[in-house]
mmCIF file of C-alpha atoms in Angstrom:
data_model
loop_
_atom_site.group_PDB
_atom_site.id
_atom_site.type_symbol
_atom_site.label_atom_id
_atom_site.label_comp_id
_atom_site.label_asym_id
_atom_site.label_seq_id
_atom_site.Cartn_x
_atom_site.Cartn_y
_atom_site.Cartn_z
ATOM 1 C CA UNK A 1 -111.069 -49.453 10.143
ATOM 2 C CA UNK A 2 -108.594 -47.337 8.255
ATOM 3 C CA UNK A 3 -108.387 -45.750 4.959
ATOM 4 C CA UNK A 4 -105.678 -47.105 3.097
ATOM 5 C CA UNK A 5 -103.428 -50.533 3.947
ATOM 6 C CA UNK A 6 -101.251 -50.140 7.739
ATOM 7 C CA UNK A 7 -99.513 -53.565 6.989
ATOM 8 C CA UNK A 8 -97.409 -53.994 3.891
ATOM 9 C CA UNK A 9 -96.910 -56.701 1.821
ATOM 10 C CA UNK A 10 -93.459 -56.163 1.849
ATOM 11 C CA UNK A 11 -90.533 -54.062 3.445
ATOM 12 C CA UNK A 12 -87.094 -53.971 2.158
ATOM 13 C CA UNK A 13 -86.167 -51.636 3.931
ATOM 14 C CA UNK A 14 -86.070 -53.082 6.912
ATOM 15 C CA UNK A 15 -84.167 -56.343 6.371
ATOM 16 C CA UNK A 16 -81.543 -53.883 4.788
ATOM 17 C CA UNK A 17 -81.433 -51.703 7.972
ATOM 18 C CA UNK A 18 -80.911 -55.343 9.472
ATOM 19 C CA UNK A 19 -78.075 -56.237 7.808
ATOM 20 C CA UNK A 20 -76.563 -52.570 6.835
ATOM 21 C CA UNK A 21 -73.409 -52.625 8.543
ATOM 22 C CA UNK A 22 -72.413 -56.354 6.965
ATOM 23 C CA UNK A 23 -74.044 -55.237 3.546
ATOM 24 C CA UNK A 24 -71.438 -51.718 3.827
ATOM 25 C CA UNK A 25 -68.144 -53.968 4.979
ATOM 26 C CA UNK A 26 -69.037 -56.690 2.292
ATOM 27 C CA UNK A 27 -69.552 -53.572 -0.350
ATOM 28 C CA UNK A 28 -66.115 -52.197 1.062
ATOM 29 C CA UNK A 29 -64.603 -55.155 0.919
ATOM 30 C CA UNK A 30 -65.439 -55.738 -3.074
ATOM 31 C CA UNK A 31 -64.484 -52.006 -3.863
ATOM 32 C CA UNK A 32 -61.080 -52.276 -2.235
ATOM 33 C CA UNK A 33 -60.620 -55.654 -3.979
ATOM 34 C CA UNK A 34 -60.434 -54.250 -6.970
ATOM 35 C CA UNK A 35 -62.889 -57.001 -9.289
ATOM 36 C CA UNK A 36 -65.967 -56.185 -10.168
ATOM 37 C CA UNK A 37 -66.765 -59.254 -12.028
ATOM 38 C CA UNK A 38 -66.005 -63.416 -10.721
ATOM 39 C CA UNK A 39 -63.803 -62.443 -8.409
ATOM 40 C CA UNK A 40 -63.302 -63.827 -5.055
ATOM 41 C CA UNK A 41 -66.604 -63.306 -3.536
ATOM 42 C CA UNK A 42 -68.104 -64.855 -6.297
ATOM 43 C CA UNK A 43 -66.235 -67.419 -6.094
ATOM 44 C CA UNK A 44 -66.652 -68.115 -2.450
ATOM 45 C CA UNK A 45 -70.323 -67.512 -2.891
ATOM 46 C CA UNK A 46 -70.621 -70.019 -5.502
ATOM 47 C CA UNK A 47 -68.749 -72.792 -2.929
ATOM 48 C CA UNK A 48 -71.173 -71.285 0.474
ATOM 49 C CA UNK A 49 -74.443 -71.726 -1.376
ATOM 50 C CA UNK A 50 -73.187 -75.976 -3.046
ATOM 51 C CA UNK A 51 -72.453 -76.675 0.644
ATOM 52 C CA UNK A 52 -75.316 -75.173 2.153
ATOM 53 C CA UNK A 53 -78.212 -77.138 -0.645
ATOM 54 C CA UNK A 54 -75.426 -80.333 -0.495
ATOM 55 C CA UNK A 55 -74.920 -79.913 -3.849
ATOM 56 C CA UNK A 56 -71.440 -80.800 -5.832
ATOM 57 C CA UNK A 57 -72.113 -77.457 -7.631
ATOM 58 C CA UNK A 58 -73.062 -73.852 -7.705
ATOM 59 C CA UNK A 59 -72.956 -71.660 -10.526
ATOM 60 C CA UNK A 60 -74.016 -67.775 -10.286
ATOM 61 C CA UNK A 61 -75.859 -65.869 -13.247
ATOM 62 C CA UNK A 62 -77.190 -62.699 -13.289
ATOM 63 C CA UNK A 63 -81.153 -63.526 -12.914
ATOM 64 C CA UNK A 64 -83.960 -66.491 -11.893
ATOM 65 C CA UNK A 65 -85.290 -66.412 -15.473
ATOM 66 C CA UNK A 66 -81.565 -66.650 -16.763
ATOM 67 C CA UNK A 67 -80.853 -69.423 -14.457
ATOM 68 C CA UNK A 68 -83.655 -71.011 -15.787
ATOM 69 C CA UNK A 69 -83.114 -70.545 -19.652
ATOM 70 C CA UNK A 70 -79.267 -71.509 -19.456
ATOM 71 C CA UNK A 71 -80.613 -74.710 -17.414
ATOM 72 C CA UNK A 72 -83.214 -75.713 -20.229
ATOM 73 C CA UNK A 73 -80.656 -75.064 -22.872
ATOM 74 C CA UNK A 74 -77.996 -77.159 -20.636
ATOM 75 C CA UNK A 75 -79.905 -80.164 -19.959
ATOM 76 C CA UNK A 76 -82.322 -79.923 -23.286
ATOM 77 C CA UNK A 77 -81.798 -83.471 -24.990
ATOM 78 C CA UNK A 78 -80.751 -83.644 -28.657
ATOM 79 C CA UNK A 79 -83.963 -83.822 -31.022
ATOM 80 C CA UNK A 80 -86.560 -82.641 -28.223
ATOM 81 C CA UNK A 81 -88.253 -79.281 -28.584
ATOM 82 C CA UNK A 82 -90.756 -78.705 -25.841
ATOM 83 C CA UNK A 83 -90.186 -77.518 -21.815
ATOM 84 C CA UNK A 84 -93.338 -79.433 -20.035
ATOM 85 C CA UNK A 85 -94.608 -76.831 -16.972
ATOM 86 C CA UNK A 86 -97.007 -75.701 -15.053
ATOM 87 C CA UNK A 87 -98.999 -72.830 -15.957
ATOM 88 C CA UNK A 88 -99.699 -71.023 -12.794
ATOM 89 C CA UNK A 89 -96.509 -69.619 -11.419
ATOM 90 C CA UNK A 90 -95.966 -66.536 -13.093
ATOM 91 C CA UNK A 91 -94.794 -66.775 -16.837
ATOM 92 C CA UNK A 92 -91.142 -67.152 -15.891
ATOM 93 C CA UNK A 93 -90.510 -70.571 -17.001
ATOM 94 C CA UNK A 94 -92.442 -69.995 -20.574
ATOM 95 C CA UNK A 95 -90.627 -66.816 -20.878
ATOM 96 C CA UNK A 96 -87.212 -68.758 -20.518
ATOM 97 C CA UNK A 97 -88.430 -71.113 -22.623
ATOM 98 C CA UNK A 98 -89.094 -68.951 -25.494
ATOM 99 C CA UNK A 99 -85.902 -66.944 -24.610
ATOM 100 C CA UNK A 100 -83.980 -70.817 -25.131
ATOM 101 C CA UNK A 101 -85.594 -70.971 -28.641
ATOM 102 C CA UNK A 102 -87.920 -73.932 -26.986
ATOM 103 C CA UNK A 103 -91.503 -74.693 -26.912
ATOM 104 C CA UNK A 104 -93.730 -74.840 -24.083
ATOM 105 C CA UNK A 105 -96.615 -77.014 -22.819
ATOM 106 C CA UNK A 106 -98.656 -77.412 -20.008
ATOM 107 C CA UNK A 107 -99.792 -79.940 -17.707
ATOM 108 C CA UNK A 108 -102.475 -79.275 -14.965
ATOM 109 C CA UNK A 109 -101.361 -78.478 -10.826
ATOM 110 C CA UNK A 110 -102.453 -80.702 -8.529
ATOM 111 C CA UNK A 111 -104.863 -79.269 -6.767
ATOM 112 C CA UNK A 112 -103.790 -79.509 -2.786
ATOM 113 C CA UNK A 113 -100.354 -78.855 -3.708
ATOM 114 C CA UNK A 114 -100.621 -76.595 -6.680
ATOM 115 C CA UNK A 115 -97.228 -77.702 -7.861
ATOM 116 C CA UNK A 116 -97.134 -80.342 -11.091
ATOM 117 C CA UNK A 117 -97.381 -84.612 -9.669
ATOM 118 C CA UNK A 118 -96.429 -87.417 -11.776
ATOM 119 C CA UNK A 119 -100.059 -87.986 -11.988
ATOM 120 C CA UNK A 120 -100.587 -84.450 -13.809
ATOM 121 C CA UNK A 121 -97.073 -85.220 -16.007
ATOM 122 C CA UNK A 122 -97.422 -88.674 -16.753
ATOM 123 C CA UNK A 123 -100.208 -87.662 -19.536
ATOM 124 C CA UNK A 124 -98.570 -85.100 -21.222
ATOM 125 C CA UNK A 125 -95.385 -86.824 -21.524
ATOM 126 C CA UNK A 126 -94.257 -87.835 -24.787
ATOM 127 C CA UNK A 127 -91.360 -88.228 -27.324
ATOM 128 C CA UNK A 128 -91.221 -84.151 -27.783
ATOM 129 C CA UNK A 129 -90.972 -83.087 -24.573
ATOM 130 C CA UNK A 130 -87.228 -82.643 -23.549
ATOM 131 C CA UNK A 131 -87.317 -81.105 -20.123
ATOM 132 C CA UNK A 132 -89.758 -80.565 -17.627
ATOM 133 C CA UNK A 133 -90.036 -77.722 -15.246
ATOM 134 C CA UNK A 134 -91.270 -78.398 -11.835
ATOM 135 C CA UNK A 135 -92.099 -75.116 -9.783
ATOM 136 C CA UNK A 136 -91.678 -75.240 -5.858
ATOM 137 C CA UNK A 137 -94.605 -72.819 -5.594
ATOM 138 C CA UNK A 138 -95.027 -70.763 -2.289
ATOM 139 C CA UNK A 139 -91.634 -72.621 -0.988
ATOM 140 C CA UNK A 140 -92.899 -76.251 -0.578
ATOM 141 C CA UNK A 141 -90.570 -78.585 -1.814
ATOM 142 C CA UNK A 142 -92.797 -80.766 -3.726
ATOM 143 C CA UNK A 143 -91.619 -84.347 -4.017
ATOM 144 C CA UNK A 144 -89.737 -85.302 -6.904
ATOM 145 C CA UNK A 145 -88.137 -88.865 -6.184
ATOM 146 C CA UNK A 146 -91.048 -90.921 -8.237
ATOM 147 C CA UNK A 147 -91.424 -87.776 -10.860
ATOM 148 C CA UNK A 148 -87.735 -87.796 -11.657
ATOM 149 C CA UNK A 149 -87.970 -91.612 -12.607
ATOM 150 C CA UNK A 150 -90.781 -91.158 -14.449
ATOM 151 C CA UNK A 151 -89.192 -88.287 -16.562
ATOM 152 C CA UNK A 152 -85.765 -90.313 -17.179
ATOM 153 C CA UNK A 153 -87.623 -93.071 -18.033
ATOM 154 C CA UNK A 154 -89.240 -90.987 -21.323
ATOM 155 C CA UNK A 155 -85.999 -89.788 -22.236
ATOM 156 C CA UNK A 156 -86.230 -86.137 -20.460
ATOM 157 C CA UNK A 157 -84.303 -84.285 -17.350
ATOM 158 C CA UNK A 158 -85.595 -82.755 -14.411
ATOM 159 C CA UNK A 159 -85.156 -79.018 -13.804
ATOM 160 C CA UNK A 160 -86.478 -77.489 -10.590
ATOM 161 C CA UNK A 161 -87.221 -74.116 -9.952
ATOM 162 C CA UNK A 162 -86.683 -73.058 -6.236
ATOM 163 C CA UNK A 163 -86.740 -69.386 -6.825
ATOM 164 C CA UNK A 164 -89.354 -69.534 -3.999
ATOM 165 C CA UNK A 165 -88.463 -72.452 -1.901
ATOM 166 C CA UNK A 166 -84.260 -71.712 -1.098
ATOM 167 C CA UNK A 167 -83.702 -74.157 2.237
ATOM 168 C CA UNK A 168 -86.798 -76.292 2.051
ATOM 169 C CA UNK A 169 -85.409 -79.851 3.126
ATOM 170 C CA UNK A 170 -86.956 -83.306 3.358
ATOM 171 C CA UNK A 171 -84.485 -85.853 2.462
ATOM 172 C CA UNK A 172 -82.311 -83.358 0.479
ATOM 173 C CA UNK A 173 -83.356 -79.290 -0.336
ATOM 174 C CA UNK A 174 -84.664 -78.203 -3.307
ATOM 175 C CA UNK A 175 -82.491 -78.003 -5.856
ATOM 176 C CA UNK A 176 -80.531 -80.980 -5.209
ATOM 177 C CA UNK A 177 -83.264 -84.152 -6.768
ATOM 178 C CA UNK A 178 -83.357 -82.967 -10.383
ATOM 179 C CA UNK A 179 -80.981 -82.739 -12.952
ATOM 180 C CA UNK A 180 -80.464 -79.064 -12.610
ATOM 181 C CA UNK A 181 -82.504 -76.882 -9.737
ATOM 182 C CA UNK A 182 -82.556 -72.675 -9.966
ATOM 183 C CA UNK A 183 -82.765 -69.906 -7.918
ATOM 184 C CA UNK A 184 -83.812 -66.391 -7.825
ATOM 185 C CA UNK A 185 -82.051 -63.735 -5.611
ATOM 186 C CA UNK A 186 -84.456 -61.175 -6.354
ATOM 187 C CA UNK A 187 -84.741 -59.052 -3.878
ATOM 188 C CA UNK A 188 -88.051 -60.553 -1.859
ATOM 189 C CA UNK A 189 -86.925 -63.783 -2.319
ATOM 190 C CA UNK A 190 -85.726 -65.564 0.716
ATOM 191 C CA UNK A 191 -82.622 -64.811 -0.119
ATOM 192 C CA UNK A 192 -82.852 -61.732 -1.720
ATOM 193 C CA UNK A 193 -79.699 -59.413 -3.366
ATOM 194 C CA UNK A 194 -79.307 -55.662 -3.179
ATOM 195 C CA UNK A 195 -80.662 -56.252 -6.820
ATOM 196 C CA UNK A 196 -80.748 -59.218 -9.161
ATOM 197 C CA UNK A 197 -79.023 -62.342 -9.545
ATOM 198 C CA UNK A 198 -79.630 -66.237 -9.495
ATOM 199 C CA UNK A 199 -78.015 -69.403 -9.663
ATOM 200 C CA UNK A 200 -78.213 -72.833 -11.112
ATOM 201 C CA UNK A 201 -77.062 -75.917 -9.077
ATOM 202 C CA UNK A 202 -76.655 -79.592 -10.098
ATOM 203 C CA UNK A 203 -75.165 -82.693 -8.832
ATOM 204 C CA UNK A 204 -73.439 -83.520 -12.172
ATOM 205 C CA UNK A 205 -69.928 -81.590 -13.081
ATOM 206 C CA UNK A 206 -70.578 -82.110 -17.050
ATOM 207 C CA UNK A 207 -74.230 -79.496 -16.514
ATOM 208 C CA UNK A 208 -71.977 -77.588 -14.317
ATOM 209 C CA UNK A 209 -69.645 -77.074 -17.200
ATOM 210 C CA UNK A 210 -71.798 -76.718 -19.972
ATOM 211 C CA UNK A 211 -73.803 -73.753 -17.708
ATOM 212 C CA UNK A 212 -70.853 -71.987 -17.265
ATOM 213 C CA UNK A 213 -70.025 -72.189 -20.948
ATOM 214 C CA UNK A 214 -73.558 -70.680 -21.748
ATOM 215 C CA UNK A 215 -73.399 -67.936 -19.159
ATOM 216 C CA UNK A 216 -70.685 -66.395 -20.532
ATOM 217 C CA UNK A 217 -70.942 -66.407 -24.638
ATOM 218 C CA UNK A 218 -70.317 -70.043 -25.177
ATOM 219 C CA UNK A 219 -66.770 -69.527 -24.707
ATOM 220 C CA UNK A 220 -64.844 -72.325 -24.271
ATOM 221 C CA UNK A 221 -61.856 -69.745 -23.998
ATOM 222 C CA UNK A 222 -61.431 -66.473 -24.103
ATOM 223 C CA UNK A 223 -62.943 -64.711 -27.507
ATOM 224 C CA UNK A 224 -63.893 -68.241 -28.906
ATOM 225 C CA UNK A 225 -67.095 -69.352 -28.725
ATOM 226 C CA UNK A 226 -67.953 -73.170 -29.330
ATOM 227 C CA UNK A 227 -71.236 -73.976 -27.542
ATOM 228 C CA UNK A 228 -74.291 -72.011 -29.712
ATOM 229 C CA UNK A 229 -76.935 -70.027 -27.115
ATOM 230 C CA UNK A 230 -74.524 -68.615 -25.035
ATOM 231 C CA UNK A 231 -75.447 -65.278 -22.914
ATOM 232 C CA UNK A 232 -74.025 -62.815 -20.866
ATOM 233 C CA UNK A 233 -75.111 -63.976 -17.661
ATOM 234 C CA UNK A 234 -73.350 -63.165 -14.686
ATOM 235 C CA UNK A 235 -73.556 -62.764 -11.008
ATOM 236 C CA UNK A 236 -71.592 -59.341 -10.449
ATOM 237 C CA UNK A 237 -69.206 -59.294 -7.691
ATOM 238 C CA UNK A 238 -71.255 -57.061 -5.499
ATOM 239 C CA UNK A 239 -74.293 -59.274 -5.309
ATOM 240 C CA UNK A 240 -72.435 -61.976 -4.570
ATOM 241 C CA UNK A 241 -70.955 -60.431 -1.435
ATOM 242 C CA UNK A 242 -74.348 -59.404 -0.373
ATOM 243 C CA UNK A 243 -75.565 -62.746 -0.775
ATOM 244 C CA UNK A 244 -72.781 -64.129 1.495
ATOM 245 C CA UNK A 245 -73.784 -61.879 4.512
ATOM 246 C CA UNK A 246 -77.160 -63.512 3.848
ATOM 247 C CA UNK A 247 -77.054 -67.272 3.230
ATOM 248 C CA UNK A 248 -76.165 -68.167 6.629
ATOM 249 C CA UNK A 249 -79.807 -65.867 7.807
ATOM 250 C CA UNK A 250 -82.441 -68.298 5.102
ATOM 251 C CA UNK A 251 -83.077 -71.061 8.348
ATOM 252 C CA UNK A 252 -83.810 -68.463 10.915
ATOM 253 C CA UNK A 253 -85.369 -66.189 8.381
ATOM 254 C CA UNK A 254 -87.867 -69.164 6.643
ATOM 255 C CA UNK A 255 -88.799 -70.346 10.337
ATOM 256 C CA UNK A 256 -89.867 -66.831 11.574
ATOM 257 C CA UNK A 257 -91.950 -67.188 7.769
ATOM 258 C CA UNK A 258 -93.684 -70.075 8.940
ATOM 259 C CA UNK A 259 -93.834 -68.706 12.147
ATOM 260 C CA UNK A 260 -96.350 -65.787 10.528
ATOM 261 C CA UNK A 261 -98.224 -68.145 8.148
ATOM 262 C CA UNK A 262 -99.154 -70.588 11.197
ATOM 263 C CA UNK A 263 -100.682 -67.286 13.460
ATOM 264 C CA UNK A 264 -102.868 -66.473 9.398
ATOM 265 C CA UNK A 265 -103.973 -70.490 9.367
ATOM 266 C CA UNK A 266 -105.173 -70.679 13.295
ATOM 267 C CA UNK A 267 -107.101 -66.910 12.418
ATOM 268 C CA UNK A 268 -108.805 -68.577 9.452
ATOM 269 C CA UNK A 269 -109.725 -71.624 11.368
ATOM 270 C CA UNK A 270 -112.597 -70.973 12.033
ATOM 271 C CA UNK A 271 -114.179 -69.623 8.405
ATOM 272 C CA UNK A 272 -116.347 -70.703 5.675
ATOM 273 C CA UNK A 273 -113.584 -72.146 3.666
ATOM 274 C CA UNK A 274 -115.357 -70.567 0.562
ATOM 275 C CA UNK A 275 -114.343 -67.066 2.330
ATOM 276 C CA UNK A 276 -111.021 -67.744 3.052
ATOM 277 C CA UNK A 277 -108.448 -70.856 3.763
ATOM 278 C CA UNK A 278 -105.191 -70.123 4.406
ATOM 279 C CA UNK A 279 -102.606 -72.817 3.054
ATOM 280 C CA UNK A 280 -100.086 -74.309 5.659
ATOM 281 C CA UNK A 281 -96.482 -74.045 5.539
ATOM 282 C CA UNK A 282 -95.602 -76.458 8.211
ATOM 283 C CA UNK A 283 -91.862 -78.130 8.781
ATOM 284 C CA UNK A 284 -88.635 -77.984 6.926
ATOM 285 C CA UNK A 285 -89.985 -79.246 3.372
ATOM 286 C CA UNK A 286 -91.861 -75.503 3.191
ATOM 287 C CA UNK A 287 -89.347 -72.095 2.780
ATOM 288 C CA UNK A 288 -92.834 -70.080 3.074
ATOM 289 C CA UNK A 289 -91.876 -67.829 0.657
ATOM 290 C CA UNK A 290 -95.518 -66.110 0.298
ATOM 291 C CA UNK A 291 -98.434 -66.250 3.140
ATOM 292 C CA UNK A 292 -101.344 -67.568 0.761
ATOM 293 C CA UNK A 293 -104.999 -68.034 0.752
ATOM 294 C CA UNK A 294 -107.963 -69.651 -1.318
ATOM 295 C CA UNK A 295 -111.572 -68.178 -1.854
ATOM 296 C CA UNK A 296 -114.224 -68.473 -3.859
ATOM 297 C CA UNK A 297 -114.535 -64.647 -3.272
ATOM 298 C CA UNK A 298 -111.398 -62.994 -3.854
ATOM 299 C CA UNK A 299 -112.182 -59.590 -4.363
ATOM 300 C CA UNK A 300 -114.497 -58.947 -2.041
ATOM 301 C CA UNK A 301 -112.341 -60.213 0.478
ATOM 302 C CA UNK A 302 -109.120 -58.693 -0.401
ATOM 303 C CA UNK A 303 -111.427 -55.078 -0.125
ATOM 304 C CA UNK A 304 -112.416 -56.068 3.074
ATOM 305 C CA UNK A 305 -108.618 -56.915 4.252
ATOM 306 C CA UNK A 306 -107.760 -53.560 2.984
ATOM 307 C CA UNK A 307 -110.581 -51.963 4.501
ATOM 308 C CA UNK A 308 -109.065 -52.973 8.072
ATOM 309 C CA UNK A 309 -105.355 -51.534 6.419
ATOM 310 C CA UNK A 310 -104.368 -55.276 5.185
ATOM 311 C CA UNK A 311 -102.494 -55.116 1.776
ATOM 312 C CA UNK A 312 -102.681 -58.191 -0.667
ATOM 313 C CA UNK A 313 -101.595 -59.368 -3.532
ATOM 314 C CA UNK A 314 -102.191 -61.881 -5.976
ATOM 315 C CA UNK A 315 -99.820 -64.993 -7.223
ATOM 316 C CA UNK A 316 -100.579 -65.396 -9.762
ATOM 317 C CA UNK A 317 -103.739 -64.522 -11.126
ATOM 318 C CA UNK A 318 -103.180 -65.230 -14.952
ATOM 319 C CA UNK A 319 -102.656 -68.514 -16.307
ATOM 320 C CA UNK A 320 -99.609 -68.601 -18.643
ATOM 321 C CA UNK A 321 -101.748 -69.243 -21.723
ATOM 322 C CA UNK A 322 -104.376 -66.885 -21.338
ATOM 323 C CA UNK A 323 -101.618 -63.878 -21.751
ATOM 324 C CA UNK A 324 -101.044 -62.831 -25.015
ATOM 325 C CA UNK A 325 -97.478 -63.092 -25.170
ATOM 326 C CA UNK A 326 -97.935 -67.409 -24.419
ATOM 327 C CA UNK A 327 -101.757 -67.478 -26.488
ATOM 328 C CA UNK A 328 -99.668 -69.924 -29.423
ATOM 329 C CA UNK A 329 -98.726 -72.075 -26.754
ATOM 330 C CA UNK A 330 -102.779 -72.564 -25.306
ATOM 331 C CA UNK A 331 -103.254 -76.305 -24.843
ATOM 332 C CA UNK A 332 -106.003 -78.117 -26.376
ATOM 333 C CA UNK A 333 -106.958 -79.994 -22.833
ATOM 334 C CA UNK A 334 -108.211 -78.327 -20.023
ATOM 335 C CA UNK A 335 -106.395 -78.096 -16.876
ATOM 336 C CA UNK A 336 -109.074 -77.365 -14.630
ATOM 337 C CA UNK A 337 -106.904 -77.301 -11.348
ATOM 338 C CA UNK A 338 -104.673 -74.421 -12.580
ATOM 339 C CA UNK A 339 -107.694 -71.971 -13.900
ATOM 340 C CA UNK A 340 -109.341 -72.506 -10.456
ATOM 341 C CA UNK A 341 -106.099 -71.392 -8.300
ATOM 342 C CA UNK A 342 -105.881 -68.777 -10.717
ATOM 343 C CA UNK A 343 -109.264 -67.446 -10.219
ATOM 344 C CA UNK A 344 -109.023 -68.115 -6.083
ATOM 345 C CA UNK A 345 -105.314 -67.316 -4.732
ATOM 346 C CA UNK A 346 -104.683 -64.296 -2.663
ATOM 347 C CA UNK A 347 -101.149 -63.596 -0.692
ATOM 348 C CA UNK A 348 -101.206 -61.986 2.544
ATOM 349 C CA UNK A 349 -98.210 -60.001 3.933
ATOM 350 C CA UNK A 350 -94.989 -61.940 4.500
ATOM 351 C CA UNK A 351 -91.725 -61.039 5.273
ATOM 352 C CA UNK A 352 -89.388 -62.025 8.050
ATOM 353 C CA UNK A 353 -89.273 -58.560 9.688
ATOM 354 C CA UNK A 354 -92.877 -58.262 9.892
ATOM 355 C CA UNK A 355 -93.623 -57.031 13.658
ATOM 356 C CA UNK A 356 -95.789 -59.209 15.567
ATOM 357 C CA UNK A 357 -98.439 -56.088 16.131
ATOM 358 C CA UNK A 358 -98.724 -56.166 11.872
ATOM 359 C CA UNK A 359 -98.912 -59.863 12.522
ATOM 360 C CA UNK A 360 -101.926 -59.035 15.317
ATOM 361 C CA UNK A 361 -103.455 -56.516 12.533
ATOM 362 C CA UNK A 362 -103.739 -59.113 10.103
ATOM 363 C CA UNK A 363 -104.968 -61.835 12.208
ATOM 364 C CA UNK A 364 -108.004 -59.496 13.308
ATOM 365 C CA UNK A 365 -108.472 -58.742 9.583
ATOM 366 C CA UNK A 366 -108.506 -62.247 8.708
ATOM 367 C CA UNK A 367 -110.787 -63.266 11.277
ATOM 368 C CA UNK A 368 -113.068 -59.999 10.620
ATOM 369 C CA UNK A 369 -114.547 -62.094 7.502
ATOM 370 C CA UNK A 370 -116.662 -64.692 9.522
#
């Protein structure tokens, strides 16, 4: 046993030892370009990451929760008010619904996949709600075909957040089923910046154009703005050159993922599923952006993980209402499947560079709690 955690969560450094000589010829190359701002790795960027999700379009802002906000605002239907979400992934989608001058609500998970159904939607769809939020939690691409119809059919658009779930594919990749899908390039995401950024990405050139317009003031030229809740929202040029040396890395990169999370699930096999299960993140339809587990007796086992030098974290232990800043917004149902994956998750280290002796650490740890 060891004293204090030998396996990380998390290691930027090493993906950006990885990648440093691309990351310092893409850097040169902005600086000696001369544009610090949409300029031609932007641009390019913007074209790379359309083709790659099959998308018609691409458009780079400067954040995930941006991205999100300037997609609500885009797609919000005339006379609606509320953004319908889940309430276990983090606070980013009510905080970019506030931040849009919206209102939101919350329907319960489902409880295998954790992400919102059209079972858990269907009942808290009504003539208010304007857009609803679907999170890809953990990188699974949750399907969306029959949820889609359901939300066109009450009047309301689709936006999907795949800040965790960049190349998960089934029939098409996250991003692409909605109205409007979004993406983080925080720095542990799957594909992470040397900073911040995001995107949002749509099939339909009319969103396309109305984003743009609200990432950049409302402008509809220069100095005039037309469209109200416009932003300054951009993906600098810098970020977007990192990204570039990056995109082509997310298959390789969310296979070596799954890779990891398989080696956690076959080392939990054999547990009291009360002490620990470890969720799967098998095939293309999961990015396995986070390693994560379920018990009934989360603290005590995250101390024993650390006691044999395993770091964890939790995501997310908070439901959105229960933090002050979201206590208006507390629904008057109970969501039942959301407060108990609140009360059980734990992640377990994940990252593409992990070595495969961490890998062996954490495996022992895991299977140290039977």
């Amino acid at each position: 046993m060891t004293a204090g955690p030998t396996v990380a969560m998390n290691d930027l450094s090493r993906g950006m030892q990885h990648d440093r000589d691309d990351l310092i010829a893409a850097a040169t190359q902005v600086i000696d370009s001369g544009y610090a701002i949409h300029g031609a790795q932007h641009a390019a960027f913007e074209r790379e990451l359309a083709d790659y999700l099959q998308v018609t379009d691409a458009v780079g802002v400067a954040s995930g929760t941006d991205a999100l906000e300037l997609a609500i605002k885009a797609l919000m239907p005339e006379g609606r008010r509320e953004v319908l979400t889940a309430g276990n992934a983090g606070a980013y989608t009510s905080t970019a619904t506030l931040r849009a001058g919206f209102t939101p609500r919350y329907a319960d998970i489902d409880p295998d996949s954790l992400c919102l159904s059209v079972d858990t939607v269907r009942t808290q769809l009504d003539g208010r709600v304007g857009v609803v939020v679907v999170t890809h939690l953990y990188g699974l691409r949750t399907d969306l075909t029959a949820l889609r119809e359901l939300v066109e059919a009450n009047g309301s658009t689709l936006v999907e957040d795949c800040a965790q779930a960049i190349g998960a594919h089934a029939d098409s990749y996250a991003g692409a089923t909605g109205h409007a899908g979004t993406f983080s390039f925080y720095p542990t995401k799957n594909l992470g910046a040397i900073g911040d950024g995001g995107a949002v990405v749509t099939n339909s050139p009319q969103t396309a154009a109305r984003v743009r317009q609200l990432r950049q003031y409302g402008w509809s030229k220069k100095y005039d703005a037309t469209l109200t809740g416009g932003a300054n929202s951009r993906l600098d040029e810098m970020q977007a050159a990192f990204l570039r040396v990056r995109l082509p890395q997310v298959d390789a990169m969310n296979a070596r993922r799954r890779e990891i999370i398989a080696r956690y699930c076959a080392a939990a096999a054999d547990l009291d599923p009360s002490v620990l299960t470890v969720l799967p993140a098998t095939g293309a339809s999961h990015a396995a952006h986070l390693a994560v587990g379920r018990s009934a007796e989360r603290d005590r086992v995250r101390s024993m993980l650390l006691a044999h030098g395993v770091s964890t974290d939790v995501h997310f232990p908070i439901a959105d209402w229960q933090q002050p800043a979201f206590a208006a917004y507390a629904p008057t149902h109970t969501l039942p499947n959301t407060i108990a994956a609140c009360a059980e998750v734990l992640s377990l280290p994940l990252f593409p560079e992990l070595r495969d002796e961490e890998v062996d650490v954490v495996c022992a740890a895991i299977r140290s709690l039977g």
